Structures are given as structure tokens and as C-alpha cells.
Amino acid sequence: MTHAIIKARRGRAAWLKLHLLLALGAGFLFALLGLTGSFNIYREDIDELLNPRLVVDRPEGGYQSLDKILAAVRAVHPDRHGAWTLEMPRSPHGMITAWFEKPRETYFEWYAPLMVSVNPYTAEVVASRFWGSTFTTWFLDLHSHLLLGLTGRKTVGSLGLLLMLSACSGLYLWWPGLKGLRKALTIRRQAGLLRFATDLHRITGFLSAVAIIMLAGTGFLLSYPKLVETLTGEAGMGHGETNGAIVSTAVPNDHPLGLEGAEFIARAPFPNAELRQISTPIGDSGVFEIHFRQDGEINQRHPFTTVWVDRWSGHILEVRDPARFTAGQIAAAWLWPLHSGEAVGASGRLLWFLAGQALFFLYLSGLFRWLCRRGVLRDRAVDFTPLKKAGYRILALAWRLGLALGRLTAESGRKALPQAVAWWQKLSR
């Protein structure tokens, strides 16, 4: 055996040991981040599914004015003194969300703003909830900082770095060379459950590696915004970050701008852009901060097109246009859309969801393989009989439900037919 072969085997053994240590030491947390992250991709949809009252059933007419909506929010919360941010819905059936960043009830928590849902067509306050008290926001906190505040966020960032190392080591261990690629992509059921799980583990890791590395890398950078500023040379590009350095220099007067007036002025540089957010001033030196989204802008929910308007003079104090971003600003602006799936569209979001689920499966299959090697679990033949039986039961239940719905539809049709005929005869006269 040549020295080169011995060196290669030692190198592979070292990588295998590293991969195993990462899996045993942080594999559960990798799986937790993958599972929570995959469902957070559809957080808004899940929230609306769990809270039907947050969906406008029949959108009719136009939106109420921003000033009327803010007045309705303040009428329900008269003791909330400070800035409010109105976030516009992204569909005709959505609610406007009014955000109050530091309510007294959750003041000492790391991040727990008040979220007020308002029907944009009627200016009716539908719900008032604190971030972290709902299932979807709690789930997002678990994913982003493990419910541990700033320490948790840094921990998640470190886990992202370790996950990238784990994925790369897994790819290195899996790579069979071009000649062995076909065999490496083969799943062998007949060889037993251990071999079957191992094959699935390797193939799943190979298929999801690129997405996992990208998600882990962007998650790491999002957890360390100061590092992003250092790498890109640009400040103020953090997710949801505002520019508090812009203040009013005008003399306060008796005719301050309202929200509608501020939006009208802010539209001058971007007349065709979509309004996404507008924040009210804080104190006499505060200014309006209006966020728009231009066509083609990669950020959907938190776009970077921003205009700052002085409420006393009505002057535009500053404009931020993504079309004029530097390379560093573009790189920073892409982090959140890539991590959340906004940048990859509906199909890409599904792939991101599957990548998160893959992390959970990789942990379970890897753990099963390790326990078998340790003699804790025994290998056995692969038997899909229980799954087939369950599948047959589900199909039978679906068939019965389909028949029941069909009979119900037919019965409703028979009852409605005479009314439809009478209605048609009236129209035909």
C-alpha cells in the first residue's frame, strides 16, 4: 500500500470523525433549525389558517385613508405613546398590521412588539397580539434565536457555520468519483434497513447540500449584522433596521403633515412604486420613514426603497434607491430574501421547505445508522407493509369522503335547479 493511499485514508477518517462529532454534538439543533425554518417559510399563510378572522372574506371598495386607520389604532390603544409603523397587506384579503416596537407589557423582552391587525377597507381593529404570544411568532423566535435573545441569535449564527462545515464534510465523504456516481445514487432496499437508511441519508444529503449550505451561510450572516457591515463596508443594511440619524431641523408648527400627506410627498421620486410601510415620527425631531417597493426589487416584505420626509416642513430629507446601490449594499440586501425564500419564488420556497425537512431526516437517519453500528439497534429487513396498509386506509377514507361530497353537491344542485330555472325565466321576459 502506497504512502498516498495511506494518507488519503487517514484524511477520510479525519473527515468522517469530524462529520460524526458535528452530528452527535449539534445534530439535534441542526434538525430543530431545519424543521422550524421550513415551516417559517409559510409563516403568514399558517397564521391566517389558524386565525381566519385575519382574512378579509369579501374585499369591497378601496382602502380607508392611512390617517383614519392610524386614528382607529390609537383609539383602541390610547396609552401607547411613540412611533407606530403601518405595514400594508400583500394581498387584497390581508390586514394592515400596525407595529408598536416597545410596549410596556413586554418592554424587557429582547423582541416582542405589539401587532395590531386592522381591516384596511373598514378601519376596524380586528386583533391586538404581542409577538411571541402567537404560534407562528413563537416558532420564528425558536428558529431565529432559540428563545434566548441576543445570546440565542449568536448561537444560531454559530450553528449555521457548523452546519456549513457538516454539509461540506458530508459531500466530501459521499463523493464517489465520476465512475461510481451511478452506484452512489442507487437505493438498495434488499440489503436491509441499515443499508436502506444509509443510502437515503447520502442521497438526501447530496440533493439538499447546496440549499442547506446557502441557508446556513445566510443564517450565519443575518445573526451577525456587524460582520456584514464589515464585509460589505455598508452600514444601516440590517434586516428591518431604520436610520435614526435622520432628524428634522425644521421649527415645529401648527400644521404638521399627516400620513397621507407624507406618502404623497414621498411618492415624488417613486411615483409607480408600491407602498409597503410607513412609520410615524417620534418627538419634535422625528421624521416620517416611508418604504416602497419598486418593480424588480428582490425584497418583497421589507424592501429598501425608502424616503424620509420632514413632518413640519414637508421636505424630503433623504432618499434610498436600490437601483443605485453599491456592490456591498446589493450583497447585504440579498441576504434576507435568499434565507427566507423571497428571492427564489414559489417553487424555490418549496425547495427551501424541503431542504429544511431534509435536515430533520438527515439527523434521524444518521442517528439510526450510528445506533445500529453501536449495537443499540438491530438491523432488519425493509418492510413497507404497515405503510401500505395505512395508505390503503387513507385512500379508502378519501374515496368515501369524495362520494359523500358528491352526493351533497348533487343534492344541493337538485334543490337549487328550480330556483335557477325561475330566475332565468324572469330574466328572459
PDB file of N, CA, C and O in Angstrom, residues 141-169:
ATOM      1  N   ASP A 141     -39.295  32.778  16.645  1.00  0.00           N
ATOM      2  CA  ASP A 141     -38.312  33.079  17.689  1.00  0.00           C
ATOM      3  C   ASP A 141     -37.469  31.846  18.006  1.00  0.00           C
ATOM      4  O   ASP A 141     -36.254  31.954  18.244  1.00  0.00           O
ATOM      5  N   LEU A 142     -38.108  30.689  18.033  1.00  0.00           N
ATOM      6  CA  LEU A 142     -37.369  29.451  18.279  1.00  0.00           C
ATOM      7  C   LEU A 142     -36.336  29.216  17.185  1.00  0.00           C
ATOM      8  O   LEU A 142     -35.212  28.774  17.467  1.00  0.00           O
ATOM      9  N   HIS A 143     -36.693  29.541  15.961  1.00  0.00           N
ATOM     10  CA  HIS A 143     -35.764  29.347  14.843  1.00  0.00           C
ATOM     11  C   HIS A 143     -34.645  30.380  14.828  1.00  0.00           C
ATOM     12  O   HIS A 143     -33.481  30.038  14.605  1.00  0.00           O
ATOM     13  N   SER A 144     -34.982  31.624  15.098  1.00  0.00           N
ATOM     14  CA  SER A 144     -34.007  32.713  14.919  1.00  0.00           C
ATOM     15  C   SER A 144     -33.066  32.878  16.106  1.00  0.00           C
ATOM     16  O   SER A 144     -31.906  33.261  15.926  1.00  0.00           O
ATOM     17  N   HIS A 145     -33.549  32.615  17.335  1.00  0.00           N
ATOM     18  CA  HIS A 145     -32.659  32.790  18.486  1.00  0.00           C
ATOM     19  C   HIS A 145     -32.955  31.808  19.619  1.00  0.00           C
ATOM     20  O   HIS A 145     -32.576  32.063  20.768  1.00  0.00           O
ATOM     21  N   LEU A 146     -33.613  30.695  19.320  1.00  0.00           N
ATOM     22  CA  LEU A 146     -33.819  29.616  20.293  1.00  0.00           C
ATOM     23  C   LEU A 146     -34.480  30.110  21.583  1.00  0.00           C
ATOM     24  O   LEU A 146     -34.276  29.528  22.661  1.00  0.00           O
ATOM     25  N   LEU A 147     -35.245  31.204  21.489  1.00  0.00           N
ATOM     26  CA  LEU A 147     -35.951  31.802  22.632  1.00  0.00           C
ATOM     27  C   LEU A 147     -34.977  32.310  23.698  1.00  0.00           C
ATOM     28  O   LEU A 147     -35.342  32.436  24.868  1.00  0.00           O
ATOM     29  N   LEU A 148     -33.745  32.627  23.290  1.00  0.00           N
ATOM     30  CA  LEU A 148     -32.701  33.034  24.237  1.00  0.00           C
ATOM     31  C   LEU A 148     -32.184  34.444  23.972  1.00  0.00           C
ATOM     32  O   LEU A 148     -31.104  34.799  24.448  1.00  0.00           O
ATOM     33  N   GLY A 149     -32.906  35.248  23.207  1.00  0.00           N
ATOM     34  CA  GLY A 149     -32.496  36.619  22.975  1.00  0.00           C
ATOM     35  C   GLY A 149     -31.234  36.730  22.137  1.00  0.00           C
ATOM     36  O   GLY A 149     -30.967  35.912  21.247  1.00  0.00           O
ATOM     37  N   LEU A 150     -30.427  37.742  22.461  1.00  0.00           N
ATOM     38  CA  LEU A 150     -29.217  38.013  21.679  1.00  0.00           C
ATOM     39  C   LEU A 150     -28.231  36.849  21.756  1.00  0.00           C
ATOM     40  O   LEU A 150     -27.600  36.496  20.754  1.00  0.00           O
ATOM     41  N   THR A 151     -28.117  36.237  22.930  1.00  0.00           N
ATOM     42  CA  THR A 151     -27.227  35.074  23.065  1.00  0.00           C
ATOM     43  C   THR A 151     -27.674  33.951  22.152  1.00  0.00           C
ATOM     44  O   THR A 151     -26.855  33.278  21.502  1.00  0.00           O
ATOM     45  N   GLY A 152     -28.980  33.749  22.090  1.00  0.00           N
ATOM     46  CA  GLY A 152     -29.514  32.716  21.215  1.00  0.00           C
ATOM     47  C   GLY A 152     -29.269  33.015  19.748  1.00  0.00           C
ATOM     48  O   GLY A 152     -28.984  32.102  18.958  1.00  0.00           O
ATOM     49  N   ARG A 153     -29.366  34.292  19.365  1.00  0.00           N
ATOM     50  CA  ARG A 153     -29.126  34.648  17.970  1.00  0.00           C
ATOM     51  C   ARG A 153     -27.683  34.358  17.570  1.00  0.00           C
ATOM     52  O   ARG A 153     -27.416  33.826  16.483  1.00  0.00           O
ATOM     53  N   LYS A 154     -26.749  34.668  18.464  1.00  0.00           N
ATOM     54  CA  LYS A 154     -25.349  34.373  18.177  1.00  0.00           C
ATOM     55  C   LYS A 154     -25.099  32.872  18.141  1.00  0.00           C
ATOM     56  O   LYS A 154     -24.287  32.381  17.341  1.00  0.00           O
ATOM     57  N   THR A 155     -25.811  32.138  18.979  1.00  0.00           N
ATOM     58  CA  THR A 155     -25.686  30.684  18.969  1.00  0.00           C
ATOM     59  C   THR A 155     -26.176  30.115  17.651  1.00  0.00           C
ATOM     60  O   THR A 155     -25.544  29.224  17.068  1.00  0.00           O
ATOM     61  N   VAL A 156     -27.313  30.624  17.186  1.00  0.00           N
ATOM     62  CA  VAL A 156     -27.846  30.178  15.895  1.00  0.00           C
ATOM     63  C   VAL A 156     -26.870  30.496  14.773  1.00  0.00           C
ATOM     64  O   VAL A 156     -26.670  29.687  13.855  1.00  0.00           O
ATOM     65  N   GLY A 157     -26.246  31.676  14.827  1.00  0.00           N
ATOM     66  CA  GLY A 157     -25.248  32.018  13.821  1.00  0.00           C
ATOM     67  C   GLY A 157     -24.077  31.052  13.828  1.00  0.00           C
ATOM     68  O   GLY A 157     -23.614  30.611  12.762  1.00  0.00           O
ATOM     69  N   SER A 158     -23.608  30.693  15.020  1.00  0.00           N
ATOM     70  CA  SER A 158     -22.510  29.730  15.120  1.00  0.00           C
ATOM     71  C   SER A 158     -22.932  28.359  14.597  1.00  0.00           C
ATOM     72  O   SER A 158     -22.150  27.667  13.940  1.00  0.00           O
ATOM     73  N   LEU A 159     -24.177  27.977  14.870  1.00  0.00           N
ATOM     74  CA  LEU A 159     -24.679  26.706  14.360  1.00  0.00           C
ATOM     75  C   LEU A 159     -24.731  26.708  12.832  1.00  0.00           C
ATOM     76  O   LEU A 159     -24.500  25.680  12.193  1.00  0.00           O
ATOM     77  N   GLY A 160     -25.038  27.875  12.249  1.00  0.00           N
ATOM     78  CA  GLY A 160     -25.029  27.980  10.789  1.00  0.00           C
ATOM     79  C   GLY A 160     -23.655  27.707  10.217  1.00  0.00           C
ATOM     80  O   GLY A 160     -23.513  27.027   9.191  1.00  0.00           O
ATOM     81  N   LEU A 161     -22.639  28.231  10.885  1.00  0.00           N
ATOM     82  CA  LEU A 161     -21.267  27.996  10.437  1.00  0.00           C
ATOM     83  C   LEU A 161     -20.904  26.515  10.553  1.00  0.00           C
ATOM     84  O   LEU A 161     -20.308  25.929   9.641  1.00  0.00           O
ATOM     85  N   LEU A 162     -21.272  25.881  11.664  1.00  0.00           N
ATOM     86  CA  LEU A 162     -21.004  24.456  11.851  1.00  0.00           C
ATOM     87  C   LEU A 162     -21.789  23.599  10.864  1.00  0.00           C
ATOM     88  O   LEU A 162     -21.293  22.573  10.389  1.00  0.00           O
ATOM     89  N   LEU A 163     -23.018  24.043  10.539  1.00  0.00           N
ATOM     90  CA  LEU A 163     -23.826  23.296   9.582  1.00  0.00           C
ATOM     91  C   LEU A 163     -23.210  23.322   8.192  1.00  0.00           C
ATOM     92  O   LEU A 163     -23.234  22.322   7.463  1.00  0.00           O
ATOM     93  N   MET A 164     -22.642  24.457   7.814  1.00  0.00           N
ATOM     94  CA  MET A 164     -21.937  24.528   6.532  1.00  0.00           C
ATOM     95  C   MET A 164     -20.766  23.543   6.509  1.00  0.00           C
ATOM     96  O   MET A 164     -20.552  22.837   5.510  1.00  0.00           O
ATOM     97  N   LEU A 165     -20.028  23.480   7.617  1.00  0.00           N
ATOM     98  CA  LEU A 165     -18.906  22.546   7.709  1.00  0.00           C
ATOM     99  C   LEU A 165     -19.387  21.101   7.651  1.00  0.00           C
ATOM    100  O   LEU A 165     -18.779  20.256   6.984  1.00  0.00           O
ATOM    101  N   SER A 166     -20.506  20.821   8.311  1.00  0.00           N
ATOM    102  CA  SER A 166     -21.066  19.474   8.295  1.00  0.00           C
ATOM    103  C   SER A 166     -21.507  19.077   6.895  1.00  0.00           C
ATOM    104  O   SER A 166     -21.255  17.948   6.439  1.00  0.00           O
ATOM    105  N   ALA A 167     -22.174  19.992   6.195  1.00  0.00           N
ATOM    106  CA  ALA A 167     -22.633  19.695   4.838  1.00  0.00           C
ATOM    107  C   ALA A 167     -21.460  19.469   3.890  1.00  0.00           C
ATOM    108  O   ALA A 167     -21.489  18.549   3.054  1.00  0.00           O
ATOM    109  N   CYS A 168     -20.434  20.285   4.026  1.00  0.00           N
ATOM    110  CA  CYS A 168     -19.262  20.130   3.150  1.00  0.00           C
ATOM    111  C   CYS A 168     -18.530  18.819   3.438  1.00  0.00           C
ATOM    112  O   CYS A 168     -18.090  18.125   2.506  1.00  0.00           O
ATOM    113  N   SER A 169     -18.408  18.474   4.711  1.00  0.00           N
ATOM    114  CA  SER A 169     -17.755  17.209   5.051  1.00  0.00           C
ATOM    115  C   SER A 169     -18.578  16.027   4.563  1.00  0.00           C
ATOM    116  O   SER A 169     -18.027  15.014   4.103  1.00  0.00           O
TER     117      SER A 169
END
